[in-house]
Amino acid sequence: MDNIYLNVLEKSIIMQGISRNEIDSMQNCLRGIITEYKKNNIILYEGDYCNYLAIILSGNINITKTDFSGNKNIILKLTPSNIFAESVCLSGEKLPFNVEAETDCTIYKLEKNKIISPCSNSCLSHVKLIQNIISVLSYKNIMLTKKMNLLTLRSTSEKILTFLKAESIVQKSNKIKISLSRQQLADYLSVDRSALSRELSRLQDSGYIKYTKNEFKILK
Amino acid sequence: MDNIYLNVLEKSIIMQGISRNEIDSMQNCLRGIITEYKKNNIILYEGDYCNYLAIILSGNINITKTDFSGNKNIILKLTPSNIFAESVCLSGEKLPFNVEAETDCTIYKLEKNKIISPCSNSCLSHVKLIQNIISVLSYKNIMLTKKMNLLTLRSTSEKILTFLKAESIVQKSNKIKISLSRQQLADYLSVDRSALSRELSRLQDSGYIKYTKNEFKILK
DNA sequence: ATATGTAAGTTGCAATTGCAACAAATAATA
DNA sequence: TATTATTTGTTGCAATTGCAACTTACATAT
């Protein structure tokens, strides 16, 4: 396989701990297919099935979603060595979004069956690949679950307090430093930034929390 | 292994396609451990790490979460042959919830390393187990992603329209039948039931949708 | 048919929220 | 340092929402 492509694959999260040489020789069992797409082409449509996991070799790709009023929203921007369609491919479910080529791009497609079936020569790198995929899927699961815990709450103040409490458990302290900006936190909690600011002030006034910049303290 | 336990394991989602005999003999490579817990004991605490995937052999278990004001909420009720802690175990992340024994119970613990490392005798059922786990994780991922798409929206009407649009894509029609009751739909969209009813009426009045009972039609 | 129970729709009201526009604080740059 | 850009906080306002209480519709049992 092309050296430049190997460089990209090497950086992929599902190739962690697998050497360039191994990636190259794994091609014998994986038989990945390299496909090119032209700028603005739609690679996968919402509702499609997809039997491959994709790794971007070159170019940029957007995960998009068209809402009920027809506006196209970019949910995620992907760059070389990022993967996509992994959950869709491995679960056999339909795509819940579109995948579009923002620029001309090249992707490396790994077929589901080739991934999850052990190769005849039972190569260790293939085992490692599967372990990496399990890591990626389970990690995503935890992140989604954590976010879900917040998003199902009905008020901004509940979201804030729950977020801070969860952070305090992780950081094992009542004093919490967060790495998100206000806008990022608002996006994460899925509320308006100014409404977030307002609720933070209120919670401080009512004595629930105290904060300066990105350092928070839970009081009650 | 105990026959009754094998009956339960056989029904587990991660044992699909693996026979009772195979499950029994897989014990040679999996070396699962059977542990008992007394009613009301806490099996795992939020913030803990956990290096095993668990299958319930007997008894009932609750996934709970204590909110900032100290109220314990039951997020999920689990019964024999259900699994838990799979994402936490396989990702190495901390638990985002508690696990409690609602009744006296018995659980079967499978260590992460034993699961993801191929056994020396490279048994086929072990491969199938890993495939099942990948299915479970990726399926959960898709479900969580779909729900997230809805929960990040800011208004109930947006949630409704987006939900219906997604369903119409899945059901390939503008006429949609849904299997959820109003209360279940409200819970799924994470809004108040009466507020949901109100918005449904409004959307119908404004000519966006039309519905009778659980049959919906998208108009614009 | 009548009674009982459950699910769904309606509505008033207070509280919360998003939005917009602006002010203040902070960071980045010339 | 002065200037500019970015981030954060504040506030008025209209719209949305949750909540509670009640009505209506539908189903099941007596």
Short mmCIF file of C-alpha atoms (C1' of nucleotides) in Angstrom, two decimals:
data_model
loop_
_atom_site.label_atom_id
_atom_site.label_comp_id
_atom_site.label_asym_id
_atom_site.label_seq_id
_atom_site.Cartn_x
_atom_site.Cartn_y
_atom_site.Cartn_z
CA MET A 1 0.00 0.00 0.00
CA ASP A 2 1.00 3.58 -0.67
CA ASN A 3 3.37 4.94 1.97
CA ILE A 4 1.46 8.17 2.37
CA TYR A 5 -1.72 6.26 3.03
CA LEU A 6 0.06 4.08 5.57
CA ASN A 7 1.09 7.23 7.38
CA VAL A 8 -2.53 8.24 7.61
CA LEU A 9 -3.81 4.83 8.63
CA GLU A 10 -1.14 4.58 11.30
CA LYS A 11 -2.69 7.59 13.03
CA SER A 12 -6.18 6.17 13.00
CA ILE A 13 -7.67 5.38 16.37
CA ILE A 14 -8.45 1.85 15.30
CA MET A 15 -4.88 1.18 14.26
CA GLN A 16 -3.31 2.13 17.55
CA GLY A 17 -0.57 -0.24 18.56
CA ILE A 18 -0.31 -1.72 15.09
CA SER A 19 2.86 -0.96 13.16
CA ARG A 20 2.99 0.33 9.60
CA ASN A 21 4.28 -2.99 8.41
CA GLU A 22 1.52 -4.85 10.16
CA ILE A 23 -1.09 -2.51 8.73
CA ASP A 24 0.33 -3.15 5.31
CA SER A 25 0.34 -6.91 5.66
CA MET A 26 -3.07 -6.96 7.33
CA GLN A 27 -4.35 -5.92 3.94
CA ASN A 28 -4.09 -9.64 3.13
CA CYS A 29 -6.94 -10.45 5.46
CA LEU A 30 -8.80 -7.13 5.52
CA ARG A 31 -8.79 -6.53 1.78
CA GLY A 32 -9.79 -2.92 2.24
CA ILE A 33 -10.92 -1.01 -0.79
CA ILE A 34 -9.74 2.48 -1.65
CA THR A 35 -12.42 4.67 -3.16
CA GLU A 36 -12.34 8.25 -4.33
CA TYR A 37 -15.13 10.77 -4.14
CA LYS A 38 -15.43 14.14 -5.82
CA LYS A 39 -16.07 17.30 -3.88
CA ASN A 40 -19.70 17.75 -2.78
CA ASN A 41 -20.66 14.22 -3.62
CA ILE A 42 -22.78 12.43 -1.12
CA ILE A 43 -21.03 9.32 0.07
CA LEU A 44 -23.86 7.92 2.16
CA TYR A 45 -27.47 8.97 2.58
CA GLU A 46 -29.50 8.96 5.74
CA GLY A 47 -31.53 5.76 5.80
CA ASP A 48 -28.94 3.80 3.82
CA TYR A 49 -27.39 0.64 5.06
CA CYS A 50 -23.62 0.48 4.98
CA ASN A 51 -21.53 -2.65 5.22
CA TYR A 52 -18.15 -1.02 5.59
CA LEU A 53 -16.23 0.93 8.16
CA ALA A 54 -14.43 3.85 6.56
CA ILE A 55 -11.14 5.53 7.27
CA ILE A 56 -10.43 8.83 5.57
CA LEU A 57 -7.16 8.75 3.67
CA SER A 58 -7.31 12.23 2.18
CA GLY A 59 -9.71 15.14 1.97
CA ASN A 60 -12.40 16.38 4.30
CA ILE A 61 -15.76 14.85 4.98
CA ASN A 62 -18.83 16.21 6.71
CA ILE A 63 -21.44 14.35 8.65
CA THR A 64 -24.64 16.26 7.90
CA LYS A 65 -28.26 16.14 8.76
CA THR A 66 -31.11 17.85 6.95
CA ASP A 67 -33.78 19.01 9.33
CA PHE A 68 -37.54 18.98 8.74
CA SER A 69 -37.46 22.43 7.18
CA GLY A 70 -34.78 21.38 4.73
CA ASN A 71 -31.77 23.07 6.29
CA LYS A 72 -28.59 21.10 6.07
CA ASN A 73 -26.61 21.11 9.31
CA ILE A 74 -23.04 19.97 9.69
CA ILE A 75 -22.87 17.75 12.72
CA LEU A 76 -19.22 16.78 12.48
CA LYS A 77 -16.23 17.58 10.34
CA LEU A 78 -13.84 14.74 9.64
CA THR A 79 -10.27 14.81 8.41
CA PRO A 80 -7.72 12.22 7.28
CA SER A 81 -7.25 9.24 9.62
CA ASN A 82 -10.68 9.79 11.14
CA ILE A 83 -13.16 6.96 10.83
CA PHE A 84 -16.87 6.98 10.11
CA ALA A 85 -19.86 4.66 9.73
CA GLU A 86 -18.36 2.24 12.25
CA SER A 87 -21.48 1.88 14.37
CA VAL A 88 -23.80 1.74 11.42
CA CYS A 89 -21.70 -0.86 9.68
CA LEU A 90 -21.15 -3.07 12.70
CA SER A 91 -24.73 -2.92 13.93
CA GLY A 92 -26.39 -3.31 10.56
CA GLU A 93 -28.68 -0.38 11.35
CA LYS A 94 -29.61 2.39 8.97
CA LEU A 95 -27.57 5.58 8.84
CA PRO A 96 -29.04 8.34 11.01
CA PHE A 97 -27.18 11.05 9.02
CA ASN A 98 -25.61 11.85 5.68
CA VAL A 99 -21.94 11.65 4.81
CA GLU A 100 -20.67 14.18 2.28
CA ALA A 101 -17.35 14.89 0.61
CA GLU A 102 -16.44 18.47 1.48
CA THR A 103 -13.42 18.23 -0.79
CA ASP A 104 -12.18 15.62 -3.20
CA CYS A 105 -11.33 12.73 -0.96
CA THR A 106 -10.11 9.20 -0.67
CA ILE A 107 -11.46 6.69 1.77
CA TYR A 108 -10.42 3.24 2.80
CA LYS A 109 -13.33 0.88 3.22
CA LEU A 110 -13.17 -2.16 5.46
CA GLU A 111 -15.98 -4.63 5.04
CA LYS A 112 -17.81 -5.70 8.17
CA ASN A 113 -17.33 -9.41 7.59
CA LYS A 114 -13.63 -9.04 6.96
CA ILE A 115 -13.25 -7.09 10.17
CA ILE A 116 -15.14 -9.30 12.54
CA SER A 117 -14.18 -12.69 11.13
CA PRO A 118 -10.84 -13.99 12.25
CA CYS A 119 -8.45 -14.41 9.37
CA SER A 120 -7.20 -17.86 8.54
CA ASN A 121 -3.64 -17.02 9.53
CA SER A 122 -5.01 -15.66 12.81
CA CYS A 123 -2.81 -12.59 12.74
CA LEU A 124 -2.23 -10.73 15.96
CA SER A 125 -2.75 -7.32 14.41
CA HIS A 126 -6.23 -8.32 13.39
CA VAL A 127 -6.96 -9.18 17.01
CA LYS A 128 -5.59 -5.81 18.03
CA LEU A 129 -7.78 -4.12 15.44
CA ILE A 130 -10.87 -5.74 16.90
CA GLN A 131 -9.80 -4.72 20.39
CA ASN A 132 -9.36 -1.16 19.20
CA ILE A 133 -12.80 -1.15 17.65
CA ILE A 134 -14.30 -2.44 20.88
CA SER A 135 -12.52 0.36 22.72
CA VAL A 136 -13.81 2.99 20.34
CA LEU A 137 -17.38 1.74 20.48
CA SER A 138 -17.50 1.37 24.24
CA TYR A 139 -15.84 4.73 24.83
CA LYS A 140 -18.33 6.44 22.56
CA ASN A 141 -21.07 4.68 24.43
CA ILE A 142 -19.93 6.03 27.75
CA MET A 143 -19.61 9.55 26.38
CA LEU A 144 -23.06 9.39 24.84
CA THR A 145 -24.52 7.98 28.04
CA LYS A 146 -22.96 10.73 30.11
CA LYS A 147 -24.30 13.38 27.79
CA MET A 148 -27.70 11.73 27.74
CA ASN A 149 -27.85 11.94 31.52
CA LEU A 150 -27.65 15.69 31.13
CA LEU A 151 -29.86 16.19 28.12
CA THR A 152 -32.81 14.34 29.58
CA LEU A 153 -33.02 16.86 32.41
CA ARG A 154 -35.72 19.46 32.05
CA SER A 155 -34.11 22.66 33.26
CA THR A 156 -30.84 24.43 32.69
CA SER A 157 -30.07 24.65 36.39
CA GLU A 158 -30.54 20.91 36.78
CA LYS A 159 -28.22 20.36 33.87
CA ILE A 160 -25.59 22.62 35.39
CA LEU A 161 -25.77 21.05 38.83
CA THR A 162 -25.75 17.54 37.41
CA PHE A 163 -22.82 18.34 35.19
CA LEU A 164 -20.88 19.80 38.08
CA LYS A 165 -21.72 16.91 40.35
CA ALA A 166 -20.55 14.40 37.77
CA GLU A 167 -17.35 16.38 37.29
CA SER A 168 -16.79 16.54 41.03
CA ILE A 169 -17.01 12.76 41.18
CA VAL A 170 -14.53 12.41 38.35
CA GLN A 171 -12.20 15.08 39.74
CA LYS A 172 -12.74 13.83 43.28
CA SER A 173 -13.21 17.30 44.69
CA ASN A 174 -15.85 19.91 45.34
CA LYS A 175 -13.68 22.34 43.46
CA ILE A 176 -13.94 21.70 39.77
CA LYS A 177 -11.96 23.04 36.88
CA ILE A 178 -13.58 22.70 33.53
CA SER A 179 -11.91 22.93 30.18
CA LEU A 180 -14.94 24.13 28.25
CA SER A 181 -15.65 27.74 27.42
CA ARG A 182 -19.10 29.07 28.26
CA GLN A 183 -20.20 28.64 24.68
CA GLN A 184 -18.88 25.09 24.59
CA LEU A 185 -20.57 24.26 27.87
CA ALA A 186 -23.81 25.73 26.58
CA ASP A 187 -23.52 23.60 23.45
CA TYR A 188 -22.75 20.52 25.52
CA LEU A 189 -25.78 21.10 27.74
CA SER A 190 -27.74 22.08 24.67
CA VAL A 191 -28.94 25.43 25.99
CA ASP A 192 -28.54 29.04 24.98
CA ARG A 193 -25.29 30.62 26.11
CA SER A 194 -26.90 33.65 27.68
CA ALA A 195 -29.44 31.47 29.42
CA LEU A 196 -26.54 29.45 30.79
CA SER A 197 -24.83 32.57 32.08
CA ARG A 198 -28.06 33.70 33.67
CA GLU A 199 -28.62 30.38 35.42
CA LEU A 200 -25.03 30.27 36.62
CA SER A 201 -25.53 33.69 38.21
CA ARG A 202 -28.80 32.61 39.78
CA LEU A 203 -27.27 29.45 41.20
CA GLN A 204 -24.47 31.53 42.65
CA ASP A 205 -26.93 34.04 44.12
CA SER A 206 -28.95 31.25 45.70
CA GLY A 207 -25.78 29.87 47.24
CA TYR A 208 -25.67 26.58 45.35
CA ILE A 209 -22.37 27.19 43.67
CA LYS A 210 -19.52 29.64 43.54
CA TYR A 211 -17.37 30.25 40.53
CA THR A 212 -14.74 32.40 38.98
CA LYS A 213 -14.05 31.87 35.33
CA ASN A 214 -13.74 28.16 34.83
CA GLU A 215 -13.30 27.16 38.45
CA PHE A 216 -16.44 26.05 40.18
CA LYS A 217 -17.20 25.08 43.73
CA ILE A 218 -20.29 23.17 44.79
CA LEU A 219 -21.69 24.53 48.06
CA LYS A 220 -24.84 22.52 48.75
CA MET B 1 -21.71 -25.06 35.17
CA ASP B 2 -25.15 -25.26 36.75
CA ASN B 3 -27.87 -26.11 34.26
CA ILE B 4 -30.20 -23.39 35.46
CA TYR B 5 -27.49 -20.80 34.98
CA LEU B 6 -26.78 -22.12 31.51
CA ASN B 7 -30.45 -21.60 30.69
CA VAL B 8 -30.13 -17.99 31.72
CA LEU B 9 -26.82 -17.39 29.94
CA GLU B 10 -28.22 -18.92 26.78
CA LYS B 11 -30.77 -16.15 26.62
CA SER B 12 -28.25 -13.38 27.02
CA ILE B 13 -27.84 -11.09 24.07
CA ILE B 14 -24.09 -11.68 24.01
CA MET B 15 -24.53 -15.45 23.86
CA GLN B 16 -26.76 -15.46 20.80
CA GLY B 17 -25.84 -18.21 18.41
CA ILE B 18 -23.76 -20.03 20.99
CA SER B 19 -25.10 -23.34 22.21
CA ARG B 20 -25.44 -24.36 25.83
CA ASN B 21 -22.62 -26.81 25.46
CA GLU B 22 -20.39 -24.21 23.93
CA ILE B 23 -21.20 -21.72 26.66
CA ASP B 24 -20.30 -24.35 29.19
CA SER B 25 -17.02 -25.25 27.58
CA MET B 26 -16.15 -21.60 26.90
CA GLN B 27 -15.80 -21.36 30.63
CA ASN B 28 -12.34 -22.84 30.03
CA CYS B 29 -11.16 -19.69 28.34
CA LEU B 30 -13.49 -17.11 29.88
CA ARG B 31 -13.12 -18.25 33.47
CA GLY B 32 -16.13 -16.25 34.54
CA ILE B 33 -16.73 -15.79 38.22
CA ILE B 34 -20.09 -16.20 39.89
CA THR B 35 -20.73 -13.75 42.70
CA GLU B 36 -23.70 -13.29 44.96
CA TYR B 37 -25.02 -10.06 46.35
CA LYS B 38 -27.54 -9.47 49.09
CA LYS B 39 -30.64 -7.40 48.56
CA ASN B 40 -30.01 -3.63 48.61
CA ASN B 41 -26.27 -3.98 48.42
CA ILE B 42 -24.51 -1.67 46.07
CA ILE B 43 -22.63 -3.66 43.49
CA LEU B 44 -20.86 -0.78 41.81
CA TYR B 45 -20.59 2.89 42.68
CA GLU B 46 -20.64 5.81 40.30
CA GLY B 47 -17.05 6.82 39.65
CA ASP B 48 -15.71 3.29 40.13
CA TYR B 49 -13.73 1.48 37.54
CA CYS B 50 -14.90 -1.95 36.64
CA ASN B 51 -12.91 -4.61 34.82
CA TYR B 52 -15.67 -7.07 34.21
CA LEU B 53 -18.75 -7.38 32.09
CA ALA B 54 -21.63 -8.79 34.10
CA ILE B 55 -24.52 -11.07 33.22
CA ILE B 56 -27.32 -11.42 35.71
CA LEU B 57 -27.96 -15.06 36.60
CA SER B 58 -30.67 -14.51 39.18
CA GLY B 59 -32.38 -11.65 40.96
CA ASN B 60 -33.12 -8.09 39.93
CA ILE B 61 -30.69 -5.25 39.62
CA ASN B 62 -31.24 -1.52 39.28
CA ILE B 63 -29.09 1.02 37.54
CA THR B 64 -29.48 4.13 39.65
CA LYS B 65 -28.26 7.66 39.74
CA THR B 66 -28.33 10.02 42.68
CA ASP B 67 -29.00 13.57 41.60
CA PHE B 68 -27.46 16.73 43.05
CA SER B 69 -30.22 17.04 45.63
CA GLY B 70 -29.66 13.51 46.83
CA ASN B 71 -32.65 11.79 45.24
CA LYS B 72 -31.98 8.33 43.96
CA ASN B 73 -33.48 7.67 40.54
CA ILE B 74 -33.82 4.30 38.93
CA ILE B 75 -32.64 4.61 35.36
CA LEU B 76 -33.02 0.99 34.35
CA LYS B 77 -34.29 -2.24 35.82
CA LEU B 78 -32.41 -5.38 34.89
CA THR B 79 -33.45 -9.00 35.14
CA PRO B 80 -31.78 -12.37 34.64
CA SER B 81 -29.82 -12.77 31.42
CA ASN B 82 -29.46 -9.00 31.05
CA ILE B 83 -25.93 -7.64 30.97
CA PHE B 84 -24.45 -4.54 32.56
CA ALA B 85 -21.19 -2.62 32.84
CA GLU B 86 -20.17 -3.72 29.36
CA SER B 87 -19.23 -0.27 28.07
CA VAL B 88 -17.55 0.76 31.28
CA CYS B 89 -15.56 -2.42 31.44
CA LEU B 90 -14.49 -2.45 27.82
CA SER B 91 -13.64 1.24 27.63
CA GLY B 92 -11.86 1.46 30.95
CA GLU B 93 -13.89 4.56 31.79
CA LYS B 94 -15.46 5.31 35.14
CA LEU B 95 -19.03 4.29 35.86
CA PRO B 96 -21.53 7.08 35.22
CA PHE B 97 -24.15 5.44 37.50
CA ASN B 98 -24.62 3.07 40.42
CA VAL B 99 -25.54 -0.58 40.21
CA GLU B 100 -27.68 -1.94 43.05
CA ALA B 101 -29.10 -5.31 43.99
CA GLU B 102 -32.86 -4.89 44.20
CA THR B 103 -33.17 -8.45 45.44
CA ASP B 104 -30.67 -11.08 46.42
CA CYS B 105 -28.91 -11.85 43.20
CA THR B 106 -26.24 -13.78 41.42
CA ILE B 107 -24.09 -12.39 38.68
CA TYR B 108 -21.61 -13.87 36.30
CA LYS B 109 -18.53 -11.72 35.82
CA LEU B 110 -16.40 -11.89 32.72
CA GLU B 111 -13.06 -10.18 32.93
CA LYS B 112 -12.23 -7.73 30.17
CA ASN B 113 -8.91 -9.34 29.32
CA LYS B 114 -10.39 -12.79 29.11
CA ILE B 115 -13.07 -11.50 26.78
CA ILE B 116 -10.98 -9.55 24.33
CA SER B 117 -7.94 -11.81 24.21
CA PRO B 118 -8.22 -14.77 21.92
CA CYS B 119 -8.00 -18.02 23.80
CA SER B 120 -5.12 -20.34 23.05
CA ASN B 121 -7.41 -22.99 21.56
CA SER B 122 -8.96 -20.27 19.40
CA CYS B 123 -12.49 -21.47 20.01
CA LEU B 124 -15.15 -20.37 17.58
CA SER B 125 -17.68 -19.57 20.27
CA HIS B 126 -15.27 -17.03 21.71
CA VAL B 127 -15.12 -15.35 18.32
CA LYS B 128 -18.90 -15.35 18.22
CA LEU B 129 -19.00 -13.83 21.69
CA ILE B 130 -16.80 -10.97 20.55
CA GLN B 131 -18.95 -10.46 17.48
CA ASN B 132 -22.03 -10.32 19.67
CA ILE B 133 -20.42 -7.76 21.92
CA ILE B 134 -19.51 -5.63 18.93
CA SER B 135 -23.12 -5.85 17.78
CA VAL B 136 -24.43 -4.83 21.16
CA LEU B 137 -22.06 -1.89 21.49
CA SER B 138 -22.63 -0.57 17.99
CA TYR B 139 -26.38 -0.98 18.21
CA LYS B 140 -26.47 0.92 21.47
CA ASN B 141 -24.38 3.58 19.83
CA ILE B 142 -26.83 4.06 17.02
CA MET B 143 -29.77 4.21 19.40
CA LEU B 144 -28.01 6.74 21.58
CA THR B 145 -27.01 8.81 18.57
CA LYS B 146 -30.55 8.85 17.26
CA LYS B 147 -31.89 9.94 20.62
CA MET B 148 -29.17 12.55 20.92
CA ASN B 149 -30.24 14.04 17.61
CA LEU B 150 -33.59 14.73 19.20
CA LEU B 151 -32.50 15.80 22.65
CA THR B 152 -30.15 18.48 21.41
CA LEU B 153 -33.04 20.30 19.79
CA ARG B 154 -34.33 23.29 21.68
CA SER B 155 -38.09 23.10 21.31
CA THR B 156 -40.71 20.42 21.61
CA SER B 157 -42.08 21.09 18.15
CA GLU B 158 -38.63 20.67 16.63
CA LYS B 159 -38.27 17.41 18.48
CA ILE B 160 -41.62 16.18 17.24
CA LEU B 161 -40.99 17.12 13.63
CA THR B 162 -37.49 15.68 13.68
CA PHE B 163 -38.72 12.48 15.25
CA LEU B 164 -41.44 12.12 12.66
CA LYS B 165 -39.09 12.91 9.82
CA ALA B 166 -36.62 10.29 11.00
CA GLU B 167 -39.42 7.78 11.31
CA SER B 168 -40.68 8.61 7.86
CA ILE B 169 -37.23 7.87 6.47
CA VAL B 170 -37.12 4.56 8.29
CA GLN B 171 -40.69 3.66 7.37
CA LYS B 172 -40.24 5.06 3.87
CA SER B 173 -43.53 6.89 3.91
CA ASN B 174 -45.11 10.18 4.88
CA LYS B 175 -47.62 8.22 6.88
CA ILE B 176 -46.07 7.00 10.06
CA LYS B 177 -47.26 4.56 12.65
CA ILE B 178 -45.56 4.76 15.98
CA SER B 179 -45.55 2.15 18.68
CA LEU B 180 -45.06 4.52 21.60
CA SER B 181 -47.85 5.82 23.78
CA ARG B 182 -48.03 9.56 24.32
CA GLN B 183 -46.35 9.21 27.68
CA GLN B 184 -43.60 7.05 26.21
CA LEU B 185 -43.07 9.49 23.38
CA ALA B 186 -42.91 12.34 25.86
CA ASP B 187 -40.32 10.44 27.88
CA TYR B 188 -38.34 9.64 24.77
CA LEU B 189 -38.31 13.29 23.70
CA SER B 190 -37.74 14.26 27.31
CA VAL B 191 -40.66 16.65 27.57
CA ASP B 192 -43.81 16.88 29.62
CA ARG B 193 -46.69 14.78 28.34
CA SER B 194 -49.22 17.58 28.36
CA ALA B 195 -46.75 19.89 26.67
CA LEU B 196 -46.30 17.24 24.02
CA SER B 197 -50.06 16.98 23.48
CA ARG B 198 -50.30 20.74 23.24
CA GLU B 199 -47.53 20.96 20.66
CA LEU B 200 -49.02 18.13 18.64
CA SER B 201 -52.29 20.04 18.50
CA ARG B 202 -50.53 23.24 17.52
CA LEU B 203 -48.60 21.51 14.76
CA GLN B 204 -51.83 20.06 13.47
CA ASP B 205 -53.57 23.44 13.64
CA SER B 206 -50.71 25.07 11.74
CA GLY B 207 -50.99 22.38 9.10
CA TYR B 208 -47.60 20.77 9.63
CA ILE B 209 -48.93 17.38 10.55
CA LYS B 210 -52.13 15.43 10.81
CA TYR B 211 -52.73 12.60 13.20
CA THR B 212 -55.25 10.26 14.69
CA LYS B 213 -54.11 8.22 17.66
CA ASN B 214 -50.72 6.81 16.72
CA GLU B 215 -50.89 7.40 13.01
CA PHE B 216 -49.17 10.54 11.84
CA LYS B 217 -48.90 12.19 8.47
CA ILE B 218 -46.34 14.84 7.61
CA LEU B 219 -47.86 17.58 5.47
CA LYS B 220 -45.08 20.13 4.92
"C1'" DA C 1 -75.40 -1.17 30.50
"C1'" DT C 2 -72.83 0.66 34.25
"C1'" DA C 3 -68.88 1.30 36.62
"C1'" DT C 4 -63.97 1.70 36.89
"C1'" DG C 5 -59.53 2.60 35.27
"C1'" DT C 6 -56.21 4.33 32.11
"C1'" DA C 7 -54.63 7.15 28.34
"C1'" DA C 8 -54.96 11.42 25.94
"C1'" DG C 9 -56.35 16.24 25.27
"C1'" DT C 10 -57.05 20.99 27.32
"C1'" DT C 11 -56.04 25.02 29.85
"C1'" DG C 12 -54.46 28.65 33.33
"C1'" DC C 13 -50.52 30.07 35.36
"C1'" DA C 14 -45.95 30.80 36.81
"C1'" DA C 15 -41.37 29.88 35.69
"C1'" DT C 16 -37.95 29.09 32.39
"C1'" DT C 17 -35.92 29.76 28.04
"C1'" DG C 18 -34.26 31.52 23.62
"C1'" DC C 19 -33.33 35.43 21.30
"C1'" DA C 20 -31.50 39.83 20.48
"C1'" DA C 21 -29.00 43.58 21.71
"C1'" DC C 22 -25.81 45.60 24.50
"C1'" DA C 23 -22.17 46.18 28.26
"C1'" DA C 24 -18.22 44.59 30.58
"C1'" DA C 25 -14.23 41.89 30.96
"C1'" DT C 26 -10.49 39.50 29.03
"C1'" DA C 27 -7.29 38.12 25.52
"C1'" DA C 28 -4.71 39.00 21.41
"C1'" DT C 29 -2.36 42.04 18.34
"C1'" DA C 30 -0.26 45.92 16.42
"C1'" DT D 1 0.33 51.07 25.44
"C1'" DA D 2 -3.45 51.44 22.48
"C1'" DT D 3 -6.50 48.96 19.57
"C1'" DT D 4 -9.12 45.21 18.22
"C1'" DA D 5 -11.23 40.93 18.76
"C1'" DT D 6 -13.26 37.54 21.56
"C1'" DT D 7 -15.54 35.88 25.46
"C1'" DT D 8 -18.67 36.44 29.13
"C1'" DG D 9 -22.35 38.67 31.65
"C1'" DT D 10 -26.83 41.27 31.75
"C1'" DT D 11 -31.46 42.30 30.63
"C1'" DG D 12 -36.12 43.01 28.34
"C1'" DC D 13 -39.33 40.54 26.00
"C1'" DA D 14 -42.00 37.11 23.81
"C1'" DA D 15 -42.54 32.38 23.38
"C1'" DT D 16 -42.26 27.97 25.28
"C1'" DT D 17 -42.56 24.82 28.93
"C1'" DG D 18 -43.66 22.25 33.14
"C1'" DC D 19 -46.96 21.59 36.36
"C1'" DA D 20 -51.39 20.84 38.18
"C1'" DA D 21 -55.97 20.15 37.71
"C1'" DC D 22 -59.59 18.89 35.00
"C1'" DT D 23 -62.20 16.91 30.94
"C1'" DT D 24 -62.85 13.69 27.42
"C1'" DA D 25 -62.15 9.39 25.13
"C1'" DC D 26 -61.46 4.71 25.19
"C1'" DA D 27 -61.05 0.11 27.06
"C1'" DT D 28 -61.93 -3.44 30.41
"C1'" DA D 29 -64.40 -5.58 33.89
"C1'" DT D 30 -68.59 -6.16 36.69
#
